[in-house]
Amino acid sequence: MTKLEQLKQWVMQSDNIVFFGGAGVSCESGIPDFRSEDGLYRQQYRYPPETILSHRFYLHHPEEFFTFYRNKMLYLDAKPNPAHQKLAQWEKEGKLKAVITQNIDGLHQAAGSKEVLELHGSVHRNYCGKCGKEYPASYIRDSQGIPRCSCGGRIKPDVVLYEESLDEDVIARSVMRIQEAQMLIIGGTSLAVYPAAGLIRFYQGNRLVVINRDPTPQDDRADLVIHGKIGEILGQL
Ligand code: APR
């Protein structure tokens, strides 16, 4: 039996699949990841991108933060690829219970997924720090300099910056989903960033699958590892 046939069989037999994903899931939608050769963190800027995407930088250099954010973090024309679509289909079929993602691009919801746990927030939620009014991503994209609310307050994207904590409720729900999962599929992530990557330890089943272009730290523990492009791979199931 090939690895793909094994994956197909396990999916057919499962009714509680949980997916844990990262930037690699959106690469086939045209959004670069962070740590690959052509990833965002490999490109040269005045400051390292991880510095720019930090709470401290956001506070002290807001103009530069928003210039980088508009140019490098907003891909509002990106469309879901077969990976997003297959996961949404499995949820509709009652096979998949949740997508847990580190991505902030909203492509899982755009593909039709309902239970999407966004560990690092979303570019589609932007709130005024003063009055709490919510704005769409397009408002940030089309604004200049520091985006301002009609009340004059500064609008902040609801994305988790370095030095910021993740939403406790999202973490709790993600842990519960992973603990209950019959099958956990990890895809398109280097598992390099904590606490997100640490959630994997709560999986207790014997169908841990990794689908990733490059090796990951979970490969040795996984029950099935497929190295390749996740959109292509899931698109064949
Ligand atoms: N198919 C499968 N895997 C892919 C594909 C693809 N088409 N393209 C890239 N990958 C893999 C790469 O091999 C890499 O291991 O996806 C992984 C992407 O890893 P990262 O760039 O580190 O992205 P991610 O794991 O999501 O980073 C986690 O870091 O900076 C923070 O908040 C940011 O959420 C992000 C977090």
PDB file of N, CA and C and ligand atoms in Angstrom, residues 20-29 31-41 50 53 73 81 83 101-104 119-120 160-162 187-194 196 211-216 226-233, ligand 1:
ATOM      1  N   PHE A  20      -3.951  20.381  11.851  1.00  0.00           N
ATOM      2  CA  PHE A  20      -3.127  21.438  12.450  1.00  0.00           C
ATOM      3  C   PHE A  20      -2.201  21.954  11.358  1.00  0.00           C
ATOM      4  N   GLY A  21      -2.383  23.242  10.978  1.00  0.00           N
ATOM      5  CA  GLY A  21      -1.623  23.713   9.826  1.00  0.00           C
ATOM      6  C   GLY A  21      -0.876  25.017  10.034  1.00  0.00           C
ATOM      7  N   GLY A  22      -0.052  25.330   9.011  1.00  0.00           N
ATOM      8  CA  GLY A  22       0.738  26.560   9.036  1.00  0.00           C
ATOM      9  C   GLY A  22       0.855  27.143   7.646  1.00  0.00           C
ATOM     10  N   ALA A  23       1.817  28.031   7.492  1.00  0.00           N
ATOM     11  CA  ALA A  23       1.929  28.858   6.276  1.00  0.00           C
ATOM     12  C   ALA A  23       2.051  28.034   4.997  1.00  0.00           C
ATOM     13  N   GLY A  24       2.592  26.819   5.108  1.00  0.00           N
ATOM     14  CA  GLY A  24       2.759  25.977   3.912  1.00  0.00           C
ATOM     15  C   GLY A  24       1.444  25.604   3.266  1.00  0.00           C
ATOM     16  N   VAL A  25       0.347  25.654   4.056  1.00  0.00           N
ATOM     17  CA  VAL A  25      -0.975  25.303   3.497  1.00  0.00           C
ATOM     18  C   VAL A  25      -1.408  26.380   2.495  1.00  0.00           C
ATOM     19  N   SER A  26      -0.949  27.620   2.693  1.00  0.00           N
ATOM     20  CA  SER A  26      -1.361  28.717   1.804  1.00  0.00           C
ATOM     21  C   SER A  26      -0.352  29.025   0.701  1.00  0.00           C
ATOM     22  N   CYS A  27       0.784  28.313   0.677  1.00  0.00           N
ATOM     23  CA  CYS A  27       1.792  28.617  -0.368  1.00  0.00           C
ATOM     24  C   CYS A  27       1.236  28.370  -1.762  1.00  0.00           C
ATOM     25  N   GLU A  28       0.408  27.335  -1.920  1.00  0.00           N
ATOM     26  CA  GLU A  28      -0.154  27.053  -3.257  1.00  0.00           C
ATOM     27  C   GLU A  28      -1.291  28.010  -3.583  1.00  0.00           C
ATOM     28  N   SER A  29      -1.576  28.918  -2.662  1.00  0.00           N
ATOM     29  CA  SER A  29      -2.522  30.010  -2.952  1.00  0.00           C
ATOM     30  C   SER A  29      -1.749  31.292  -3.266  1.00  0.00           C
ATOM     31  N   ILE A  31       0.738  32.643  -1.280  1.00  0.00           N
ATOM     32  CA  ILE A  31       1.207  33.384  -0.097  1.00  0.00           C
ATOM     33  C   ILE A  31       2.505  32.734   0.390  1.00  0.00           C
ATOM     34  N   PRO A  32       3.621  33.475   0.328  1.00  0.00           N
ATOM     35  CA  PRO A  32       4.897  32.867   0.767  1.00  0.00           C
ATOM     36  C   PRO A  32       4.854  32.484   2.239  1.00  0.00           C
ATOM     37  N   ASP A  33       5.620  31.440   2.601  1.00  0.00           N
ATOM     38  CA  ASP A  33       5.668  31.108   4.027  1.00  0.00           C
ATOM     39  C   ASP A  33       6.767  31.953   4.664  1.00  0.00           C
ATOM     40  N   PHE A  34       7.234  31.546   5.844  1.00  0.00           N
ATOM     41  CA  PHE A  34       8.182  32.392   6.576  1.00  0.00           C
ATOM     42  C   PHE A  34       9.608  31.889   6.480  1.00  0.00           C
ATOM     43  N   ARG A  35       9.790  30.557   6.624  1.00  0.00           N
ATOM     44  CA  ARG A  35      11.159  30.047   6.845  1.00  0.00           C
ATOM     45  C   ARG A  35      11.720  29.240   5.679  1.00  0.00           C
ATOM     46  N   SER A  36      10.956  29.125   4.576  1.00  0.00           N
ATOM     47  CA  SER A  36      11.553  28.466   3.403  1.00  0.00           C
ATOM     48  C   SER A  36      12.542  29.425   2.744  1.00  0.00           C
ATOM     49  N   GLU A  37      13.274  28.940   1.747  1.00  0.00           N
ATOM     50  CA  GLU A  37      14.280  29.789   1.073  1.00  0.00           C
ATOM     51  C   GLU A  37      13.641  31.103   0.606  1.00  0.00           C
ATOM     52  N   ASP A  38      12.435  30.986   0.042  1.00  0.00           N
ATOM     53  CA  ASP A  38      11.800  32.214  -0.489  1.00  0.00           C
ATOM     54  C   ASP A  38      10.830  32.783   0.542  1.00  0.00           C
ATOM     55  N   GLY A  39      10.976  32.336   1.789  1.00  0.00           N
ATOM     56  CA  GLY A  39      10.028  32.761   2.822  1.00  0.00           C
ATOM     57  C   GLY A  39      10.276  34.196   3.268  1.00  0.00           C
ATOM     58  N   LEU A  40       9.306  34.721   3.952  1.00  0.00           N
ATOM     59  CA  LEU A  40       9.331  36.131   4.373  1.00  0.00           C
ATOM     60  C   LEU A  40      10.544  36.426   5.244  1.00  0.00           C
ATOM     61  N   TYR A  41      10.901  35.487   6.110  1.00  0.00           N
ATOM     62  CA  TYR A  41      11.996  35.766   7.053  1.00  0.00           C
ATOM     63  C   TYR A  41      13.362  35.644   6.405  1.00  0.00           C
ATOM     64  N   GLU A  50      10.981  39.266  12.036  1.00  0.00           N
ATOM     65  CA  GLU A  50      10.448  38.878  13.360  1.00  0.00           C
ATOM     66  C   GLU A  50      10.491  40.052  14.337  1.00  0.00           C
ATOM     67  N   LEU A  53       7.500  42.346  13.309  1.00  0.00           N
ATOM     68  CA  LEU A  53       6.204  41.763  13.704  1.00  0.00           C
ATOM     69  C   LEU A  53       6.142  41.516  15.211  1.00  0.00           C
ATOM     70  N   MET A  73       1.959  41.210   4.668  1.00  0.00           N
ATOM     71  CA  MET A  73       1.076  40.329   5.442  1.00  0.00           C
ATOM     72  C   MET A  73      -0.343  40.282   4.894  1.00  0.00           C
ATOM     73  N   ASN A  81      -6.851  26.898  -1.938  1.00  0.00           N
ATOM     74  CA  ASN A  81      -6.334  25.894  -2.867  1.00  0.00           C
ATOM     75  C   ASN A  81      -6.919  24.537  -2.483  1.00  0.00           C
ATOM     76  N   ALA A  83      -6.007  22.123  -0.827  1.00  0.00           N
ATOM     77  CA  ALA A  83      -5.828  21.704   0.581  1.00  0.00           C
ATOM     78  C   ALA A  83      -6.957  22.277   1.439  1.00  0.00           C
ATOM     79  N   THR A 101      -5.240  26.455  12.930  1.00  0.00           N
ATOM     80  CA  THR A 101      -4.260  27.032  12.011  1.00  0.00           C
ATOM     81  C   THR A 101      -3.442  28.144  12.666  1.00  0.00           C
ATOM     82  N   GLN A 102      -2.200  28.251  12.222  1.00  0.00           N
ATOM     83  CA  GLN A 102      -1.335  29.363  12.642  1.00  0.00           C
ATOM     84  C   GLN A 102      -1.467  30.513  11.650  1.00  0.00           C
ATOM     85  N   ASN A 103      -2.196  30.280  10.563  1.00  0.00           N
ATOM     86  CA  ASN A 103      -2.313  31.274   9.503  1.00  0.00           C
ATOM     87  C   ASN A 103      -3.346  32.344   9.859  1.00  0.00           C
ATOM     88  N   ILE A 104      -3.156  33.501   9.274  1.00  0.00           N
ATOM     89  CA  ILE A 104      -4.036  34.651   9.589  1.00  0.00           C
ATOM     90  C   ILE A 104      -4.783  35.114   8.343  1.00  0.00           C
ATOM     91  N   LEU A 119      -4.963  30.280  15.875  1.00  0.00           N
ATOM     92  CA  LEU A 119      -4.047  30.480  17.011  1.00  0.00           C
ATOM     93  C   LEU A 119      -3.373  31.852  16.973  1.00  0.00           C
ATOM     94  N   HIS A 120      -3.142  32.369  15.761  1.00  0.00           N
ATOM     95  CA  HIS A 120      -2.422  33.644  15.651  1.00  0.00           C
ATOM     96  C   HIS A 120      -3.314  34.765  15.152  1.00  0.00           C
ATOM     97  N   VAL A 160      -1.638  37.927  16.347  1.00  0.00           N
ATOM     98  CA  VAL A 160      -0.748  37.781  17.504  1.00  0.00           C
ATOM     99  C   VAL A 160       0.673  38.136  17.076  1.00  0.00           C
ATOM    100  N   LEU A 161       1.192  39.210  17.615  1.00  0.00           N
ATOM    101  CA  LEU A 161       2.567  39.623  17.305  1.00  0.00           C
ATOM    102  C   LEU A 161       3.514  38.925  18.275  1.00  0.00           C
ATOM    103  N   TYR A 162       4.794  38.867  17.922  1.00  0.00           N
ATOM    104  CA  TYR A 162       5.771  38.329  18.875  1.00  0.00           C
ATOM    105  C   TYR A 162       5.674  39.154  20.146  1.00  0.00           C
ATOM    106  N   GLY A 187       0.048  19.765   8.793  1.00  0.00           N
ATOM    107  CA  GLY A 187       0.421  20.069   7.425  1.00  0.00           C
ATOM    108  C   GLY A 187       0.953  21.478   7.238  1.00  0.00           C
ATOM    109  N   GLY A 188       1.977  21.615   6.397  1.00  0.00           N
ATOM    110  CA  GLY A 188       2.455  22.937   5.996  1.00  0.00           C
ATOM    111  C   GLY A 188       2.975  23.782   7.131  1.00  0.00           C
ATOM    112  N   THR A 189       3.694  23.163   8.063  1.00  0.00           N
ATOM    113  CA  THR A 189       4.246  23.948   9.160  1.00  0.00           C
ATOM    114  C   THR A 189       5.587  23.381   9.587  1.00  0.00           C
ATOM    115  N   SER A 190       6.498  24.285   9.963  1.00  0.00           N
ATOM    116  CA  SER A 190       7.835  23.847  10.416  1.00  0.00           C
ATOM    117  C   SER A 190       7.801  23.481  11.903  1.00  0.00           C
ATOM    118  N   LEU A 191       6.669  23.744  12.547  1.00  0.00           N
ATOM    119  CA  LEU A 191       6.532  23.475  14.000  1.00  0.00           C
ATOM    120  C   LEU A 191       7.675  24.140  14.765  1.00  0.00           C
ATOM    121  N   ALA A 192       8.012  25.359  14.348  1.00  0.00           N
ATOM    122  CA  ALA A 192       9.167  26.072  14.942  1.00  0.00           C
ATOM    123  C   ALA A 192       8.754  27.061  16.010  1.00  0.00           C
ATOM    124  N   VAL A 193       7.449  27.373  16.060  1.00  0.00           N
ATOM    125  CA  VAL A 193       7.012  28.466  16.937  1.00  0.00           C
ATOM    126  C   VAL A 193       6.103  27.946  18.042  1.00  0.00           C
ATOM    127  N   TYR A 194       6.439  28.328  19.282  1.00  0.00           N
ATOM    128  CA  TYR A 194       5.650  27.938  20.461  1.00  0.00           C
ATOM    129  C   TYR A 194       4.880  29.157  20.956  1.00  0.00           C
ATOM    130  N   ALA A 196       2.258  27.445  19.872  1.00  0.00           N
ATOM    131  CA  ALA A 196       1.438  26.717  18.877  1.00  0.00           C
ATOM    132  C   ALA A 196       1.953  25.292  18.683  1.00  0.00           C
ATOM    133  N   ILE A 211       2.110  15.981   6.719  1.00  0.00           N
ATOM    134  CA  ILE A 211       2.196  16.239   5.276  1.00  0.00           C
ATOM    135  C   ILE A 211       2.903  17.584   5.128  1.00  0.00           C
ATOM    136  N   ASN A 212       4.166  17.538   4.758  1.00  0.00           N
ATOM    137  CA  ASN A 212       4.963  18.757   4.732  1.00  0.00           C
ATOM    138  C   ASN A 212       6.031  18.672   3.653  1.00  0.00           C
ATOM    139  N   ARG A 213       6.367  19.824   3.043  1.00  0.00           N
ATOM    140  CA  ARG A 213       7.385  19.739   1.990  1.00  0.00           C
ATOM    141  C   ARG A 213       8.728  19.353   2.589  1.00  0.00           C
ATOM    142  N   ASP A 214       9.112  19.974   3.705  1.00  0.00           N
ATOM    143  CA  ASP A 214      10.398  19.665   4.364  1.00  0.00           C
ATOM    144  C   ASP A 214      10.172  18.819   5.619  1.00  0.00           C
ATOM    145  N   PRO A 215      11.213  18.146   6.098  1.00  0.00           N
ATOM    146  CA  PRO A 215      11.084  17.373   7.342  1.00  0.00           C
ATOM    147  C   PRO A 215      10.659  18.284   8.507  1.00  0.00           C
ATOM    148  N   THR A 216       9.975  17.706   9.497  1.00  0.00           N
ATOM    149  CA  THR A 216       9.572  18.467  10.697  1.00  0.00           C
ATOM    150  C   THR A 216      10.024  17.701  11.946  1.00  0.00           C
ATOM    151  N   ILE A 226       4.355  12.192   4.818  1.00  0.00           N
ATOM    152  CA  ILE A 226       4.403  12.374   3.358  1.00  0.00           C
ATOM    153  C   ILE A 226       5.040  13.730   3.080  1.00  0.00           C
ATOM    154  N   HIS A 227       6.196  13.705   2.422  1.00  0.00           N
ATOM    155  CA  HIS A 227       6.869  14.965   2.072  1.00  0.00           C
ATOM    156  C   HIS A 227       6.431  15.369   0.684  1.00  0.00           C
ATOM    157  N   GLY A 228       5.841  16.557   0.572  1.00  0.00           N
ATOM    158  CA  GLY A 228       5.389  17.041  -0.731  1.00  0.00           C
ATOM    159  C   GLY A 228       4.493  18.248  -0.551  1.00  0.00           C
ATOM    160  N   LYS A 229       3.849  18.646  -1.649  1.00  0.00           N
ATOM    161  CA  LYS A 229       3.000  19.842  -1.613  1.00  0.00           C
ATOM    162  C   LYS A 229       1.595  19.450  -1.166  1.00  0.00           C
ATOM    163  N   ILE A 230       1.148  20.045  -0.090  1.00  0.00           N
ATOM    164  CA  ILE A 230      -0.089  19.575   0.556  1.00  0.00           C
ATOM    165  C   ILE A 230      -1.323  19.791  -0.313  1.00  0.00           C
ATOM    166  N   GLY A 231      -1.322  20.849  -1.138  1.00  0.00           N
ATOM    167  CA  GLY A 231      -2.483  21.062  -2.016  1.00  0.00           C
ATOM    168  C   GLY A 231      -2.580  19.943  -3.029  1.00  0.00           C
ATOM    169  N   GLU A 232      -1.414  19.596  -3.616  1.00  0.00           N
ATOM    170  CA  GLU A 232      -1.365  18.496  -4.598  1.00  0.00           C
ATOM    171  C   GLU A 232      -1.789  17.185  -3.952  1.00  0.00           C
ATOM    172  N   ILE A 233      -1.251  16.925  -2.746  1.00  0.00           N
ATOM    173  CA  ILE A 233      -1.494  15.644  -2.074  1.00  0.00           C
ATOM    174  C   ILE A 233      -2.965  15.493  -1.677  1.00  0.00           C
TER     175      ILE A 233
HETATM  176  N1  APR B   1       3.039  22.009   0.897  1.00  0.00           N
HETATM  177  C1  APR B   1       3.449  21.480   2.076  1.00  0.00           C
HETATM  178  N2  APR B   1       4.348  22.084   2.889  1.00  0.00           N
HETATM  179  C2  APR B   1       4.837  23.279   2.475  1.00  0.00           C
HETATM  180  C3  APR B   1       4.461  23.891   1.255  1.00  0.00           C
HETATM  181  C4  APR B   1       3.517  23.194   0.457  1.00  0.00           C
HETATM  182  N3  APR B   1       3.075  23.694  -0.715  1.00  0.00           N
HETATM  183  N4  APR B   1       5.136  25.074   1.137  1.00  0.00           N
HETATM  184  C5  APR B   1       5.900  25.187   2.244  1.00  0.00           C
HETATM  185  N5  APR B   1       5.728  24.117   3.039  1.00  0.00           N
HETATM  186  C6  APR B   1       6.301  23.844   4.351  1.00  0.00           C
HETATM  187  C7  APR B   1       7.758  24.226   4.481  1.00  0.00           C
HETATM  188  O1  APR B   1       8.541  23.099   4.188  1.00  0.00           O
HETATM  189  C8  APR B   1       7.844  24.606   5.966  1.00  0.00           C
HETATM  190  O2  APR B   1       8.232  23.491   6.763  1.00  0.00           O
HETATM  191  O3  APR B   1       5.577  24.656   5.261  1.00  0.00           O
HETATM  192  C9  APR B   1       6.411  24.983   6.356  1.00  0.00           C
HETATM  193  C10 APR B   1       6.250  26.466   6.636  1.00  0.00           C
HETATM  194  O4  APR B   1       6.968  26.737   7.814  1.00  0.00           O
HETATM  195  P1  APR B   1       7.068  28.259   8.300  1.00  0.00           P
HETATM  196  O5  APR B   1       7.449  29.119   7.159  1.00  0.00           O
HETATM  197  O6  APR B   1       7.916  28.225   9.537  1.00  0.00           O
HETATM  198  O7  APR B   1       5.564  28.643   8.681  1.00  0.00           O
HETATM  199  P2  APR B   1       4.789  28.264  10.014  1.00  0.00           P
HETATM  200  O8  APR B   1       5.193  26.905  10.499  1.00  0.00           O
HETATM  201  O9  APR B   1       3.357  28.477   9.731  1.00  0.00           O
HETATM  202  O10 APR B   1       5.308  29.390  11.044  1.00  0.00           O
HETATM  203  C11 APR B   1       4.664  29.431  12.284  1.00  0.00           C
HETATM  204  O11 APR B   1       5.769  31.518  12.708  1.00  0.00           O
HETATM  205  O12 APR B   1       6.366  33.723  12.411  1.00  0.00           O
HETATM  206  C12 APR B   1       5.431  32.887  12.911  1.00  0.00           C
HETATM  207  O13 APR B   1       3.265  33.644  13.228  1.00  0.00           O
HETATM  208  C13 APR B   1       4.108  33.111  12.258  1.00  0.00           C
HETATM  209  O14 APR B   1       2.288  31.544  12.152  1.00  0.00           O
HETATM  210  C14 APR B   1       3.663  31.719  11.857  1.00  0.00           C
HETATM  211  C15 APR B   1       4.533  30.844  12.726  1.00  0.00           C
END
